[in-house]
Amino acid sequence: TVGAVACDRRSNLAAATSTGGMTNKMIGRLGDSAVPGAGNYANNKTCAVSCTGSGEYFLRGVVAYDVSCLMEMKNMTLQEAAEEVIQRRILEIGGDGGLIAVDAEANISLPFNTEGMYRAFQTSDGVAGVKIYK
Amino acid sequence: MARFAIALHGGAGTLIKGNMTPDKEKAYKKVLSEALQKGYTVLENDGAAVDAVQEAVMCMEDSALFNAGKGSVFSANGTHEMEAAIMEGKTRKAGAVALLTGIKNPISVARDVMEKSQHVFLLGQGALEFAKSMDHVLQDSKYFYDEFRYQQWQEIKGSSQFQLDHSKSKNSKFG
């Protein structure tokens, strides 16, 4: 699964997610991370999120929207909300994977709870990286 | 003007399991860097976030290294069923496709679903017909064939198991 989140110069947010699913998945199975709300979400009031991992858990956890809700309803920062969802809530139901997220101030969060995450990021203040987290 | 930023993920990799050679790592990082640069350039030139994320994702969809577009894994019957979703934060408009086969860039179809249809989610044959009506690029099965992906499928073909890139198998029972 691949994805991108961005915050532009006007503080507009967007998220995109695309996937080939899972090897040997049942025909007709819908449910990887490229489902609005579950693994893909954007709201200028809070954040843009794209997820990767075992899709069924992201559907059950409504993960991308959950990050946004935690920011909006519990006043969490982007980092706090993303960590809460990936390091606690999704693990509670057995889910593995991670997400990328950005807020309207161009803060970035990249939490994951499993091995082998491919990530890249760049901000207008010069923070950048292309990493494979082992 | 406010700060701007972009972040990408390329999923999770099977190659991490002791199989990541320096050459492979270099190849993955090259595509990630290209995708990052494409997206960041859009933002740098005062483009919209939604354009930046689409550009970046299309770049990764065009690589066989990542599980999306050209690099999509094999499903149980040997086909490639792809999914894509896109959403913009200002309007909270969203577009998505799933169970889509034979399309080079599913994310661009999702973008058209968001902007040029009255719907949010199109599946299967309906999604394919919509993509064709919007003149999206079609590709045959040879385009999506990758020997590494094929061998991954052969290992569990015929079983009830399925496999995420970074894990050996997942039980098929979910609540």
PDB file of N, CA and C in Angstrom, chain B residues 43-104:
ATOM      1  N   LEU B  43       3.776  21.497  -4.264  1.00  0.00           N
ATOM      2  CA  LEU B  43       3.550  22.405  -3.131  1.00  0.00           C
ATOM      3  C   LEU B  43       4.438  23.646  -3.227  1.00  0.00           C
ATOM      4  N   GLU B  44       5.666  23.434  -3.614  1.00  0.00           N
ATOM      5  CA  GLU B  44       6.628  24.537  -3.730  1.00  0.00           C
ATOM      6  C   GLU B  44       6.163  25.567  -4.759  1.00  0.00           C
ATOM      7  N   ASN B  45       5.492  25.084  -5.803  1.00  0.00           N
ATOM      8  CA  ASN B  45       4.987  25.967  -6.855  1.00  0.00           C
ATOM      9  C   ASN B  45       3.575  26.468  -6.573  1.00  0.00           C
ATOM     10  N   ASP B  46       3.223  26.453  -5.304  1.00  0.00           N
ATOM     11  CA  ASP B  46       1.923  26.959  -4.868  1.00  0.00           C
ATOM     12  C   ASP B  46       0.748  26.101  -5.335  1.00  0.00           C
ATOM     13  N   GLY B  47       1.029  24.854  -5.603  1.00  0.00           N
ATOM     14  CA  GLY B  47      -0.046  23.948  -6.003  1.00  0.00           C
ATOM     15  C   GLY B  47      -0.849  23.464  -4.809  1.00  0.00           C
ATOM     16  N   ALA B  48      -1.933  22.772  -5.118  1.00  0.00           N
ATOM     17  CA  ALA B  48      -2.841  22.292  -4.075  1.00  0.00           C
ATOM     18  C   ALA B  48      -2.365  20.972  -3.481  1.00  0.00           C
ATOM     19  N   ALA B  49      -2.683  20.793  -2.214  1.00  0.00           N
ATOM     20  CA  ALA B  49      -2.301  19.556  -1.523  1.00  0.00           C
ATOM     21  C   ALA B  49      -2.849  18.329  -2.241  1.00  0.00           C
ATOM     22  N   VAL B  50      -4.059  18.442  -2.755  1.00  0.00           N
ATOM     23  CA  VAL B  50      -4.669  17.282  -3.411  1.00  0.00           C
ATOM     24  C   VAL B  50      -3.914  16.908  -4.683  1.00  0.00           C
ATOM     25  N   ASP B  51      -3.365  17.901  -5.371  1.00  0.00           N
ATOM     26  CA  ASP B  51      -2.538  17.603  -6.549  1.00  0.00           C
ATOM     27  C   ASP B  51      -1.209  16.963  -6.133  1.00  0.00           C
ATOM     28  N   ALA B  52      -0.656  17.456  -5.058  1.00  0.00           N
ATOM     29  CA  ALA B  52       0.631  16.930  -4.586  1.00  0.00           C
ATOM     30  C   ALA B  52       0.519  15.462  -4.199  1.00  0.00           C
ATOM     31  N   VAL B  53      -0.534  15.108  -3.468  1.00  0.00           N
ATOM     32  CA  VAL B  53      -0.644  13.714  -3.031  1.00  0.00           C
ATOM     33  C   VAL B  53      -0.942  12.785  -4.213  1.00  0.00           C
ATOM     34  N   GLN B  54      -1.719  13.277  -5.150  1.00  0.00           N
ATOM     35  CA  GLN B  54      -1.998  12.447  -6.333  1.00  0.00           C
ATOM     36  C   GLN B  54      -0.716  12.198  -7.135  1.00  0.00           C
ATOM     37  N   GLU B  55       0.064  13.243  -7.351  1.00  0.00           N
ATOM     38  CA  GLU B  55       1.315  13.095  -8.108  1.00  0.00           C
ATOM     39  C   GLU B  55       2.247  12.092  -7.438  1.00  0.00           C
ATOM     40  N   ALA B  56       2.383  12.228  -6.148  1.00  0.00           N
ATOM     41  CA  ALA B  56       3.290  11.348  -5.411  1.00  0.00           C
ATOM     42  C   ALA B  56       2.825   9.892  -5.485  1.00  0.00           C
ATOM     43  N   VAL B  57       1.543   9.680  -5.301  1.00  0.00           N
ATOM     44  CA  VAL B  57       1.024   8.306  -5.317  1.00  0.00           C
ATOM     45  C   VAL B  57       1.111   7.701  -6.717  1.00  0.00           C
ATOM     46  N   MET B  58       0.837   8.487  -7.735  1.00  0.00           N
ATOM     47  CA  MET B  58       0.945   7.970  -9.104  1.00  0.00           C
ATOM     48  C   MET B  58       2.375   7.505  -9.395  1.00  0.00           C
ATOM     49  N   CYS B  59       3.335   8.227  -8.886  1.00  0.00           N
ATOM     50  CA  CYS B  59       4.734   7.854  -9.102  1.00  0.00           C
ATOM     51  C   CYS B  59       5.013   6.471  -8.497  1.00  0.00           C
ATOM     52  N   MET B  60       4.488   6.223  -7.311  1.00  0.00           N
ATOM     53  CA  MET B  60       4.700   4.918  -6.680  1.00  0.00           C
ATOM     54  C   MET B  60       3.857   3.834  -7.350  1.00  0.00           C
ATOM     55  N   GLU B  61       2.670   4.198  -7.844  1.00  0.00           N
ATOM     56  CA  GLU B  61       1.851   3.225  -8.582  1.00  0.00           C
ATOM     57  C   GLU B  61       2.548   2.763  -9.862  1.00  0.00           C
ATOM     58  N   ASP B  62       3.386   3.599 -10.407  1.00  0.00           N
ATOM     59  CA  ASP B  62       4.073   3.259 -11.668  1.00  0.00           C
ATOM     60  C   ASP B  62       5.304   2.387 -11.453  1.00  0.00           C
ATOM     61  N   SER B  63       5.637   2.110 -10.200  1.00  0.00           N
ATOM     62  CA  SER B  63       6.792   1.267  -9.885  1.00  0.00           C
ATOM     63  C   SER B  63       6.327  -0.133  -9.498  1.00  0.00           C
ATOM     64  N   ALA B  64       7.073  -1.138  -9.943  1.00  0.00           N
ATOM     65  CA  ALA B  64       6.745  -2.521  -9.570  1.00  0.00           C
ATOM     66  C   ALA B  64       7.167  -2.842  -8.138  1.00  0.00           C
ATOM     67  N   LEU B  65       7.886  -1.938  -7.500  1.00  0.00           N
ATOM     68  CA  LEU B  65       8.416  -2.218  -6.164  1.00  0.00           C
ATOM     69  C   LEU B  65       7.366  -2.138  -5.066  1.00  0.00           C
ATOM     70  N   PHE B  66       6.328  -1.359  -5.308  1.00  0.00           N
ATOM     71  CA  PHE B  66       5.339  -1.126  -4.250  1.00  0.00           C
ATOM     72  C   PHE B  66       4.006  -1.793  -4.575  1.00  0.00           C
ATOM     73  N   ASN B  67       3.303  -2.194  -3.533  1.00  0.00           N
ATOM     74  CA  ASN B  67       2.040  -2.904  -3.722  1.00  0.00           C
ATOM     75  C   ASN B  67       0.897  -1.927  -4.016  1.00  0.00           C
ATOM     76  N   ALA B  68       0.892  -1.457  -5.247  1.00  0.00           N
ATOM     77  CA  ALA B  68      -0.168  -0.568  -5.751  1.00  0.00           C
ATOM     78  C   ALA B  68       0.090  -0.409  -7.245  1.00  0.00           C
ATOM     79  N   GLY B  69      -0.963  -0.241  -8.014  1.00  0.00           N
ATOM     80  CA  GLY B  69      -0.773  -0.063  -9.452  1.00  0.00           C
ATOM     81  C   GLY B  69       0.028  -1.201 -10.054  1.00  0.00           C
ATOM     82  N   LYS B  70       1.111  -0.877 -10.737  1.00  0.00           N
ATOM     83  CA  LYS B  70       1.938  -1.865 -11.434  1.00  0.00           C
ATOM     84  C   LYS B  70       2.450  -2.983 -10.521  1.00  0.00           C
ATOM     85  N   GLY B  71       2.734  -2.663  -9.284  1.00  0.00           N
ATOM     86  CA  GLY B  71       3.296  -3.641  -8.350  1.00  0.00           C
ATOM     87  C   GLY B  71       2.266  -4.379  -7.517  1.00  0.00           C
ATOM     88  N   SER B  72       1.011  -4.305  -7.900  1.00  0.00           N
ATOM     89  CA  SER B  72      -0.045  -4.945  -7.095  1.00  0.00           C
ATOM     90  C   SER B  72       0.158  -6.448  -6.977  1.00  0.00           C
ATOM     91  N   VAL B  73      -0.155  -6.961  -5.804  1.00  0.00           N
ATOM     92  CA  VAL B  73       0.012  -8.396  -5.542  1.00  0.00           C
ATOM     93  C   VAL B  73      -1.102  -9.199  -6.222  1.00  0.00           C
ATOM     94  N   PHE B  74      -0.909 -10.523  -6.245  1.00  0.00           N
ATOM     95  CA  PHE B  74      -1.890 -11.404  -6.874  1.00  0.00           C
ATOM     96  C   PHE B  74      -2.992 -11.773  -5.877  1.00  0.00           C
ATOM     97  N   SER B  75      -4.226 -11.699  -6.352  1.00  0.00           N
ATOM     98  CA  SER B  75      -5.338 -12.168  -5.524  1.00  0.00           C
ATOM     99  C   SER B  75      -5.529 -13.668  -5.766  1.00  0.00           C
ATOM    100  N   ALA B  76      -6.527 -14.286  -5.104  1.00  0.00           N
ATOM    101  CA  ALA B  76      -6.664 -15.748  -5.098  1.00  0.00           C
ATOM    102  C   ALA B  76      -6.810 -16.361  -6.485  1.00  0.00           C
ATOM    103  N   ASN B  77      -7.385 -15.632  -7.411  1.00  0.00           N
ATOM    104  CA  ASN B  77      -7.544 -16.203  -8.755  1.00  0.00           C
ATOM    105  C   ASN B  77      -6.498 -15.684  -9.743  1.00  0.00           C
ATOM    106  N   GLY B  78      -5.434 -15.080  -9.209  1.00  0.00           N
ATOM    107  CA  GLY B  78      -4.336 -14.659 -10.057  1.00  0.00           C
ATOM    108  C   GLY B  78      -4.530 -13.317 -10.735  1.00  0.00           C
ATOM    109  N   THR B  79      -5.563 -12.599 -10.337  1.00  0.00           N
ATOM    110  CA  THR B  79      -5.783 -11.268 -10.900  1.00  0.00           C
ATOM    111  C   THR B  79      -5.214 -10.212  -9.934  1.00  0.00           C
ATOM    112  N   HIS B  80      -5.355  -8.978 -10.317  1.00  0.00           N
ATOM    113  CA  HIS B  80      -4.910  -7.874  -9.466  1.00  0.00           C
ATOM    114  C   HIS B  80      -6.121  -6.978  -9.206  1.00  0.00           C
ATOM    115  N   GLU B  81      -6.601  -6.998  -7.994  1.00  0.00           N
ATOM    116  CA  GLU B  81      -7.736  -6.134  -7.634  1.00  0.00           C
ATOM    117  C   GLU B  81      -7.207  -4.977  -6.794  1.00  0.00           C
ATOM    118  N   MET B  82      -7.346  -3.785  -7.338  1.00  0.00           N
ATOM    119  CA  MET B  82      -6.745  -2.616  -6.683  1.00  0.00           C
ATOM    120  C   MET B  82      -7.803  -1.734  -6.007  1.00  0.00           C
ATOM    121  N   GLU B  83      -7.321  -0.975  -5.030  1.00  0.00           N
ATOM    122  CA  GLU B  83      -8.183  -0.023  -4.323  1.00  0.00           C
ATOM    123  C   GLU B  83      -7.447   1.309  -4.214  1.00  0.00           C
ATOM    124  N   ALA B  84      -8.190   2.391  -4.248  1.00  0.00           N
ATOM    125  CA  ALA B  84      -7.574   3.703  -4.057  1.00  0.00           C
ATOM    126  C   ALA B  84      -8.602   4.673  -3.489  1.00  0.00           C
ATOM    127  N   ALA B  85      -8.106   5.621  -2.708  1.00  0.00           N
ATOM    128  CA  ALA B  85      -8.991   6.637  -2.128  1.00  0.00           C
ATOM    129  C   ALA B  85      -8.249   7.964  -2.035  1.00  0.00           C
ATOM    130  N   ILE B  86      -8.990   9.022  -2.202  1.00  0.00           N
ATOM    131  CA  ILE B  86      -8.399  10.357  -2.081  1.00  0.00           C
ATOM    132  C   ILE B  86      -9.425  11.272  -1.395  1.00  0.00           C
ATOM    133  N   MET B  87      -8.917  12.198  -0.597  1.00  0.00           N
ATOM    134  CA  MET B  87      -9.832  13.093   0.121  1.00  0.00           C
ATOM    135  C   MET B  87      -9.168  14.442   0.317  1.00  0.00           C
ATOM    136  N   GLU B  88      -9.951  15.508   0.205  1.00  0.00           N
ATOM    137  CA  GLU B  88      -9.404  16.842   0.470  1.00  0.00           C
ATOM    138  C   GLU B  88     -10.060  17.434   1.699  1.00  0.00           C
ATOM    139  N   GLY B  89      -9.233  18.089   2.499  1.00  0.00           N
ATOM    140  CA  GLY B  89      -9.678  18.535   3.811  1.00  0.00           C
ATOM    141  C   GLY B  89     -10.550  19.761   3.827  1.00  0.00           C
ATOM    142  N   LYS B  90     -10.435  20.605   2.813  1.00  0.00           N
ATOM    143  CA  LYS B  90     -11.203  21.855   2.820  1.00  0.00           C
ATOM    144  C   LYS B  90     -12.691  21.582   2.656  1.00  0.00           C
ATOM    145  N   THR B  91     -13.030  20.764   1.675  1.00  0.00           N
ATOM    146  CA  THR B  91     -14.439  20.488   1.367  1.00  0.00           C
ATOM    147  C   THR B  91     -14.900  19.167   1.964  1.00  0.00           C
ATOM    148  N   ARG B  92     -13.941  18.360   2.370  1.00  0.00           N
ATOM    149  CA  ARG B  92     -14.146  16.977   2.789  1.00  0.00           C
ATOM    150  C   ARG B  92     -14.832  16.143   1.700  1.00  0.00           C
ATOM    151  N   LYS B  93     -14.521  16.498   0.475  1.00  0.00           N
ATOM    152  CA  LYS B  93     -14.933  15.638  -0.627  1.00  0.00           C
ATOM    153  C   LYS B  93     -14.004  14.431  -0.658  1.00  0.00           C
ATOM    154  N   ALA B  94     -14.565  13.298  -1.063  1.00  0.00           N
ATOM    155  CA  ALA B  94     -13.758  12.078  -1.136  1.00  0.00           C
ATOM    156  C   ALA B  94     -14.153  11.267  -2.363  1.00  0.00           C
ATOM    157  N   GLY B  95     -13.204  10.507  -2.854  1.00  0.00           N
ATOM    158  CA  GLY B  95     -13.471   9.589  -3.961  1.00  0.00           C
ATOM    159  C   GLY B  95     -12.693   8.310  -3.749  1.00  0.00           C
ATOM    160  N   ALA B  96     -13.306   7.194  -4.113  1.00  0.00           N
ATOM    161  CA  ALA B  96     -12.625   5.921  -3.908  1.00  0.00           C
ATOM    162  C   ALA B  96     -13.076   4.901  -4.944  1.00  0.00           C
ATOM    163  N   VAL B  97     -12.180   3.964  -5.224  1.00  0.00           N
ATOM    164  CA  VAL B  97     -12.491   2.826  -6.093  1.00  0.00           C
ATOM    165  C   VAL B  97     -11.948   1.571  -5.433  1.00  0.00           C
ATOM    166  N   ALA B  98     -12.583   0.459  -5.736  1.00  0.00           N
ATOM    167  CA  ALA B  98     -12.091  -0.819  -5.214  1.00  0.00           C
ATOM    168  C   ALA B  98     -12.474  -1.934  -6.174  1.00  0.00           C
ATOM    169  N   LEU B  99     -11.802  -3.086  -6.021  1.00  0.00           N
ATOM    170  CA  LEU B  99     -12.024  -4.248  -6.889  1.00  0.00           C
ATOM    171  C   LEU B  99     -11.823  -3.856  -8.341  1.00  0.00           C
ATOM    172  N   LEU B 100     -10.869  -2.976  -8.545  1.00  0.00           N
ATOM    173  CA  LEU B 100     -10.611  -2.416  -9.869  1.00  0.00           C
ATOM    174  C   LEU B 100      -9.457  -3.180 -10.514  1.00  0.00           C
ATOM    175  N   THR B 101      -9.640  -3.562 -11.764  1.00  0.00           N
ATOM    176  CA  THR B 101      -8.588  -4.297 -12.476  1.00  0.00           C
ATOM    177  C   THR B 101      -8.217  -3.562 -13.757  1.00  0.00           C
ATOM    178  N   GLY B 102      -6.957  -3.730 -14.162  1.00  0.00           N
ATOM    179  CA  GLY B 102      -6.530  -3.275 -15.484  1.00  0.00           C
ATOM    180  C   GLY B 102      -6.349  -1.788 -15.664  1.00  0.00           C
ATOM    181  N   ILE B 103      -6.289  -1.049 -14.574  1.00  0.00           N
ATOM    182  CA  ILE B 103      -6.118   0.406 -14.678  1.00  0.00           C
ATOM    183  C   ILE B 103      -4.723   0.779 -14.177  1.00  0.00           C
ATOM    184  N   LYS B 104      -4.023   1.585 -14.945  1.00  0.00           N
ATOM    185  CA  LYS B 104      -2.645   1.934 -14.598  1.00  0.00           C
ATOM    186  C   LYS B 104      -2.557   2.721 -13.291  1.00  0.00           C
TER     187      LYS B 104
END
